[in-house]
């Protein structure tokens, strides 16, 4: 296999954050830099997005909604596979349950649209499905629990957290929606 066809490895070196972003967790910055290096299109949601928008107390894994097209899922799956990503399991109190479970991630699995709680190289990443029903398609009323990727992207803002590291961050309304769904399992009315 030619080296030029391998996805970029994660670079764990410290990220020099721009003014106003010094409160960000270095792990988030490293994961965002790695996703950018792998040319993955995504909108940042979750704790990292809330922190970028100014919440200095936000904690948790980086969470993304990837762009829903084949090549993007291919790039994300290849990058995660190269880092030997595994499923992690968090306790209700937010603590870690231990060693991640190995999983063979493919673009098709990522495209099916479920929440993936992943750990690789000491970093955590949640890959969220957008626009799915509350029970992940097993019946029910079909209300969307998360906005579709295009809706997230339309309302998002681009932030440059470091020189050469820019990220689309979901709107405050979409972030509030996301956290409500994570807490309750249903979309707010």
PDB file of C-alpha atoms in Angstrom:
ATOM      1  CA  UNK A   1       0.000   0.000   0.000  1.00  0.00           C
ATOM      2  CA  UNK A   2       1.351   3.400  -0.928  1.00  0.00           C
ATOM      3  CA  UNK A   3       1.893   5.748   1.983  1.00  0.00           C
ATOM      4  CA  UNK A   4       0.206   8.622   0.146  1.00  0.00           C
ATOM      5  CA  UNK A   5      -3.116   6.765   0.339  1.00  0.00           C
ATOM      6  CA  UNK A   6      -3.042   6.449   4.117  1.00  0.00           C
ATOM      7  CA  UNK A   7      -5.135   8.894   6.113  1.00  0.00           C
ATOM      8  CA  UNK A   8      -3.179  11.371   8.247  1.00  0.00           C
ATOM      9  CA  UNK A   9      -2.352  10.144  11.750  1.00  0.00           C
ATOM     10  CA  UNK A  10      -3.548  12.096  14.751  1.00  0.00           C
ATOM     11  CA  UNK A  11      -0.983  14.677  15.845  1.00  0.00           C
ATOM     12  CA  UNK A  12      -1.070  14.876  19.644  1.00  0.00           C
ATOM     13  CA  UNK A  13       1.153  17.944  19.818  1.00  0.00           C
ATOM     14  CA  UNK A  14      -0.239  21.008  21.531  1.00  0.00           C
ATOM     15  CA  UNK A  15      -2.435  23.337  19.445  1.00  0.00           C
ATOM     16  CA  UNK A  16      -1.669  27.057  19.777  1.00  0.00           C
ATOM     17  CA  UNK A  17      -5.217  28.356  20.266  1.00  0.00           C
ATOM     18  CA  UNK A  18      -6.298  31.773  18.996  1.00  0.00           C
ATOM     19  CA  UNK A  19      -7.164  34.597  21.356  1.00  0.00           C
ATOM     20  CA  UNK A  20     -10.529  33.988  22.985  1.00  0.00           C
ATOM     21  CA  UNK A  21     -10.261  30.204  22.709  1.00  0.00           C
ATOM     22  CA  UNK A  22      -7.572  29.506  25.328  1.00  0.00           C
ATOM     23  CA  UNK A  23     -10.195  27.854  27.575  1.00  0.00           C
ATOM     24  CA  UNK A  24     -10.781  25.038  25.054  1.00  0.00           C
ATOM     25  CA  UNK A  25      -9.712  21.530  25.969  1.00  0.00           C
ATOM     26  CA  UNK A  26      -6.596  20.593  23.979  1.00  0.00           C
ATOM     27  CA  UNK A  27      -8.163  17.202  23.189  1.00  0.00           C
ATOM     28  CA  UNK A  28     -10.986  18.936  21.277  1.00  0.00           C
ATOM     29  CA  UNK A  29      -8.506  21.042  19.310  1.00  0.00           C
ATOM     30  CA  UNK A  30      -6.391  17.996  18.452  1.00  0.00           C
ATOM     31  CA  UNK A  31      -9.455  16.036  17.237  1.00  0.00           C
ATOM     32  CA  UNK A  32     -10.707  18.995  15.156  1.00  0.00           C
ATOM     33  CA  UNK A  33      -7.238  19.421  13.611  1.00  0.00           C
ATOM     34  CA  UNK A  34      -7.169  15.683  12.806  1.00  0.00           C
ATOM     35  CA  UNK A  35     -10.645  15.761  11.224  1.00  0.00           C
ATOM     36  CA  UNK A  36      -9.597  18.753   9.102  1.00  0.00           C
ATOM     37  CA  UNK A  37      -6.394  16.961   8.040  1.00  0.00           C
ATOM     38  CA  UNK A  38      -8.532  14.007   6.921  1.00  0.00           C
ATOM     39  CA  UNK A  39     -10.792  16.376   4.942  1.00  0.00           C
ATOM     40  CA  UNK A  40     -13.925  15.299   6.826  1.00  0.00           C
ATOM     41  CA  UNK A  41     -16.853  17.706   6.421  1.00  0.00           C
ATOM     42  CA  UNK A  42     -18.825  18.081   9.649  1.00  0.00           C
ATOM     43  CA  UNK A  43     -20.666  20.420  11.991  1.00  0.00           C
ATOM     44  CA  UNK A  44     -19.422  20.465  15.569  1.00  0.00           C
ATOM     45  CA  UNK A  45     -22.060  19.930  18.256  1.00  0.00           C
ATOM     46  CA  UNK A  46     -21.934  18.997  21.928  1.00  0.00           C
ATOM     47  CA  UNK A  47     -19.603  20.220  24.647  1.00  0.00           C
ATOM     48  CA  UNK A  48     -16.818  21.403  22.358  1.00  0.00           C
ATOM     49  CA  UNK A  49     -19.286  23.530  20.368  1.00  0.00           C
ATOM     50  CA  UNK A  50     -20.733  25.046  23.546  1.00  0.00           C
ATOM     51  CA  UNK A  51     -17.200  25.858  24.737  1.00  0.00           C
ATOM     52  CA  UNK A  52     -16.302  27.520  21.435  1.00  0.00           C
ATOM     53  CA  UNK A  53     -19.437  29.623  21.800  1.00  0.00           C
ATOM     54  CA  UNK A  54     -18.156  30.821  25.185  1.00  0.00           C
ATOM     55  CA  UNK A  55     -19.090  28.346  27.946  1.00  0.00           C
ATOM     56  CA  UNK A  56     -15.856  27.982  29.929  1.00  0.00           C
ATOM     57  CA  UNK A  57     -17.258  25.155  32.076  1.00  0.00           C
ATOM     58  CA  UNK A  58     -18.195  22.754  29.229  1.00  0.00           C
ATOM     59  CA  UNK A  59     -16.752  19.240  29.543  1.00  0.00           C
ATOM     60  CA  UNK A  60     -17.186  16.089  27.492  1.00  0.00           C
ATOM     61  CA  UNK A  61     -16.142  14.522  24.209  1.00  0.00           C
ATOM     62  CA  UNK A  62     -16.018  16.271  20.862  1.00  0.00           C
ATOM     63  CA  UNK A  63     -19.238  15.508  18.964  1.00  0.00           C
ATOM     64  CA  UNK A  64     -19.877  15.928  15.251  1.00  0.00           C
ATOM     65  CA  UNK A  65     -22.582  15.498  12.649  1.00  0.00           C
ATOM     66  CA  UNK A  66     -20.760  14.453   9.444  1.00  0.00           C
ATOM     67  CA  UNK A  67     -21.881  15.604   6.017  1.00  0.00           C
ATOM     68  CA  UNK A  68     -24.132  12.840   4.627  1.00  0.00           C
ATOM     69  CA  UNK A  69     -22.400  11.875   1.411  1.00  0.00           C
ATOM     70  CA  UNK A  70     -20.437   8.771   0.498  1.00  0.00           C
ATOM     71  CA  UNK A  71     -16.926  10.171   0.088  1.00  0.00           C
ATOM     72  CA  UNK A  72     -17.162  11.986   3.399  1.00  0.00           C
ATOM     73  CA  UNK A  73     -18.208   8.780   5.199  1.00  0.00           C
ATOM     74  CA  UNK A  74     -15.367   6.968   3.384  1.00  0.00           C
ATOM     75  CA  UNK A  75     -12.807   9.514   4.636  1.00  0.00           C
ATOM     76  CA  UNK A  76     -14.187   9.424   8.193  1.00  0.00           C
ATOM     77  CA  UNK A  77     -14.305   5.611   8.301  1.00  0.00           C
ATOM     78  CA  UNK A  78     -10.760   5.312   6.893  1.00  0.00           C
ATOM     79  CA  UNK A  79      -9.422   7.848   9.402  1.00  0.00           C
ATOM     80  CA  UNK A  80     -11.130   6.109  12.340  1.00  0.00           C
ATOM     81  CA  UNK A  81      -9.985   2.663  11.175  1.00  0.00           C
ATOM     82  CA  UNK A  82      -6.390   3.895  10.838  1.00  0.00           C
ATOM     83  CA  UNK A  83      -6.527   5.032  14.480  1.00  0.00           C
ATOM     84  CA  UNK A  84      -8.068   1.697  15.614  1.00  0.00           C
ATOM     85  CA  UNK A  85     -11.161   3.445  16.978  1.00  0.00           C
ATOM     86  CA  UNK A  86     -13.289   1.416  19.360  1.00  0.00           C
ATOM     87  CA  UNK A  87     -16.660   1.844  21.034  1.00  0.00           C
ATOM     88  CA  UNK A  88     -16.532   3.412  24.459  1.00  0.00           C
ATOM     89  CA  UNK A  89     -19.188   3.174  27.092  1.00  0.00           C
ATOM     90  CA  UNK A  90     -19.810   6.018  29.499  1.00  0.00           C
ATOM     91  CA  UNK A  91     -21.556   5.605  32.811  1.00  0.00           C
ATOM     92  CA  UNK A  92     -24.549   7.708  33.760  1.00  0.00           C
ATOM     93  CA  UNK A  93     -22.323   9.832  36.004  1.00  0.00           C
ATOM     94  CA  UNK A  94     -20.076  10.581  33.002  1.00  0.00           C
ATOM     95  CA  UNK A  95     -17.109   8.462  34.061  1.00  0.00           C
ATOM     96  CA  UNK A  96     -15.404   5.989  31.777  1.00  0.00           C
ATOM     97  CA  UNK A  97     -16.169   2.259  31.903  1.00  0.00           C
ATOM     98  CA  UNK A  98     -12.751   1.143  30.704  1.00  0.00           C
ATOM     99  CA  UNK A  99     -11.188  -0.184  27.532  1.00  0.00           C
ATOM    100  CA  UNK A 100     -13.038   0.555  24.289  1.00  0.00           C
ATOM    101  CA  UNK A 101     -14.550  -2.379  22.408  1.00  0.00           C
ATOM    102  CA  UNK A 102     -12.946  -2.952  18.980  1.00  0.00           C
ATOM    103  CA  UNK A 103     -15.307  -2.296  16.073  1.00  0.00           C
ATOM    104  CA  UNK A 104     -14.883  -2.507  12.321  1.00  0.00           C
ATOM    105  CA  UNK A 105     -16.152   0.844  11.095  1.00  0.00           C
ATOM    106  CA  UNK A 106     -17.154   1.241   7.471  1.00  0.00           C
ATOM    107  CA  UNK A 107     -18.702   4.092   5.534  1.00  0.00           C
ATOM    108  CA  UNK A 108     -21.954   2.085   5.303  1.00  0.00           C
ATOM    109  CA  UNK A 109     -22.135   1.639   9.073  1.00  0.00           C
ATOM    110  CA  UNK A 110     -21.513   5.335   9.669  1.00  0.00           C
ATOM    111  CA  UNK A 111     -24.109   6.280   7.038  1.00  0.00           C
ATOM    112  CA  UNK A 112     -26.824   4.164   8.680  1.00  0.00           C
ATOM    113  CA  UNK A 113     -27.242   6.917  11.191  1.00  0.00           C
ATOM    114  CA  UNK A 114     -26.830   6.012  14.795  1.00  0.00           C
ATOM    115  CA  UNK A 115     -24.778   7.537  17.573  1.00  0.00           C
ATOM    116  CA  UNK A 116     -21.229   6.242  17.716  1.00  0.00           C
ATOM    117  CA  UNK A 117     -19.352   6.804  20.976  1.00  0.00           C
ATOM    118  CA  UNK A 118     -15.740   6.255  19.940  1.00  0.00           C
ATOM    119  CA  UNK A 119     -12.298   6.301  21.537  1.00  0.00           C
ATOM    120  CA  UNK A 120      -8.982   6.248  19.691  1.00  0.00           C
ATOM    121  CA  UNK A 121      -5.427   7.174  20.645  1.00  0.00           C
ATOM    122  CA  UNK A 122      -6.699   8.503  23.981  1.00  0.00           C
ATOM    123  CA  UNK A 123      -9.301  10.834  22.424  1.00  0.00           C
ATOM    124  CA  UNK A 124     -13.094  10.638  22.494  1.00  0.00           C
ATOM    125  CA  UNK A 125     -15.359  11.468  19.557  1.00  0.00           C
ATOM    126  CA  UNK A 126     -19.136  11.143  19.248  1.00  0.00           C
ATOM    127  CA  UNK A 127     -20.426  10.781  15.702  1.00  0.00           C
ATOM    128  CA  UNK A 128     -24.102  11.712  15.729  1.00  0.00           C
ATOM    129  CA  UNK A 129     -26.802  10.881  13.244  1.00  0.00           C
ATOM    130  CA  UNK A 130     -28.844  13.810  12.008  1.00  0.00           C
ATOM    131  CA  UNK A 131     -32.548  13.768  11.342  1.00  0.00           C
ATOM    132  CA  UNK A 132     -33.379  10.308  12.710  1.00  0.00           C
ATOM    133  CA  UNK A 133     -36.362   9.169  14.733  1.00  0.00           C
ATOM    134  CA  UNK A 134     -36.015   8.948  18.548  1.00  0.00           C
ATOM    135  CA  UNK A 135     -35.784   5.153  18.479  1.00  0.00           C
ATOM    136  CA  UNK A 136     -33.235   4.989  15.629  1.00  0.00           C
ATOM    137  CA  UNK A 137     -35.768   3.872  13.043  1.00  0.00           C
ATOM    138  CA  UNK A 138     -37.449   1.009  14.902  1.00  0.00           C
ATOM    139  CA  UNK A 139     -40.913   2.499  14.558  1.00  0.00           C
ATOM    140  CA  UNK A 140     -42.481   5.325  16.496  1.00  0.00           C
ATOM    141  CA  UNK A 141     -43.863   8.670  15.520  1.00  0.00           C
ATOM    142  CA  UNK A 142     -40.954   9.660  13.250  1.00  0.00           C
ATOM    143  CA  UNK A 143     -40.259  13.059  14.825  1.00  0.00           C
ATOM    144  CA  UNK A 144     -36.716  14.134  14.109  1.00  0.00           C
ATOM    145  CA  UNK A 145     -34.495  14.191  17.193  1.00  0.00           C
ATOM    146  CA  UNK A 146     -31.748  16.201  15.547  1.00  0.00           C
ATOM    147  CA  UNK A 147     -31.786  18.714  12.738  1.00  0.00           C
ATOM    148  CA  UNK A 148     -30.606  17.455   9.379  1.00  0.00           C
ATOM    149  CA  UNK A 149     -27.014  18.208   8.398  1.00  0.00           C
ATOM    150  CA  UNK A 150     -28.003  20.892   5.878  1.00  0.00           C
ATOM    151  CA  UNK A 151     -30.123  22.673   8.500  1.00  0.00           C
ATOM    152  CA  UNK A 152     -27.238  22.519  10.983  1.00  0.00           C
ATOM    153  CA  UNK A 153     -24.809  23.839   8.391  1.00  0.00           C
ATOM    154  CA  UNK A 154     -27.135  26.651   7.303  1.00  0.00           C
ATOM    155  CA  UNK A 155     -27.473  27.954  10.861  1.00  0.00           C
ATOM    156  CA  UNK A 156     -23.855  27.280  11.909  1.00  0.00           C
ATOM    157  CA  UNK A 157     -20.995  29.740  12.270  1.00  0.00           C
ATOM    158  CA  UNK A 158     -17.380  29.193  11.265  1.00  0.00           C
ATOM    159  CA  UNK A 159     -14.767  29.760  13.965  1.00  0.00           C
ATOM    160  CA  UNK A 160     -10.995  29.726  13.518  1.00  0.00           C
ATOM    161  CA  UNK A 161      -9.786  28.295  16.815  1.00  0.00           C
ATOM    162  CA  UNK A 162      -6.146  28.305  15.740  1.00  0.00           C
ATOM    163  CA  UNK A 163      -4.144  29.355  12.734  1.00  0.00           C
ATOM    164  CA  UNK A 164      -5.292  27.013   9.960  1.00  0.00           C
ATOM    165  CA  UNK A 165      -7.872  25.196  12.109  1.00  0.00           C
ATOM    166  CA  UNK A 166     -11.418  26.300  11.355  1.00  0.00           C
ATOM    167  CA  UNK A 167     -14.635  24.545  12.307  1.00  0.00           C
ATOM    168  CA  UNK A 168     -18.353  24.932  11.627  1.00  0.00           C
ATOM    169  CA  UNK A 169     -20.150  25.164  14.986  1.00  0.00           C
ATOM    170  CA  UNK A 170     -23.880  24.552  15.344  1.00  0.00           C
ATOM    171  CA  UNK A 171     -26.110  27.470  16.315  1.00  0.00           C
ATOM    172  CA  UNK A 172     -27.032  28.008  19.985  1.00  0.00           C
ATOM    173  CA  UNK A 173     -30.599  26.854  19.226  1.00  0.00           C
ATOM    174  CA  UNK A 174     -29.379  23.637  17.616  1.00  0.00           C
ATOM    175  CA  UNK A 175     -27.010  23.007  20.527  1.00  0.00           C
ATOM    176  CA  UNK A 176     -29.862  23.449  22.999  1.00  0.00           C
ATOM    177  CA  UNK A 177     -31.943  21.032  20.910  1.00  0.00           C
ATOM    178  CA  UNK A 178     -29.067  18.510  20.851  1.00  0.00           C
ATOM    179  CA  UNK A 179     -28.575  18.590  24.632  1.00  0.00           C
ATOM    180  CA  UNK A 180     -32.323  18.270  25.273  1.00  0.00           C
ATOM    181  CA  UNK A 181     -32.467  15.165  23.077  1.00  0.00           C
ATOM    182  CA  UNK A 182     -29.390  13.677  24.800  1.00  0.00           C
ATOM    183  CA  UNK A 183     -30.982  14.228  28.224  1.00  0.00           C
ATOM    184  CA  UNK A 184     -34.557  13.128  27.460  1.00  0.00           C
ATOM    185  CA  UNK A 185     -34.418  11.002  24.299  1.00  0.00           C
ATOM    186  CA  UNK A 186     -37.172  13.052  22.618  1.00  0.00           C
ATOM    187  CA  UNK A 187     -37.222  16.240  20.615  1.00  0.00           C
ATOM    188  CA  UNK A 188     -38.513  19.352  22.383  1.00  0.00           C
ATOM    189  CA  UNK A 189     -41.836  20.754  21.256  1.00  0.00           C
TER     190      UNK A 189
END
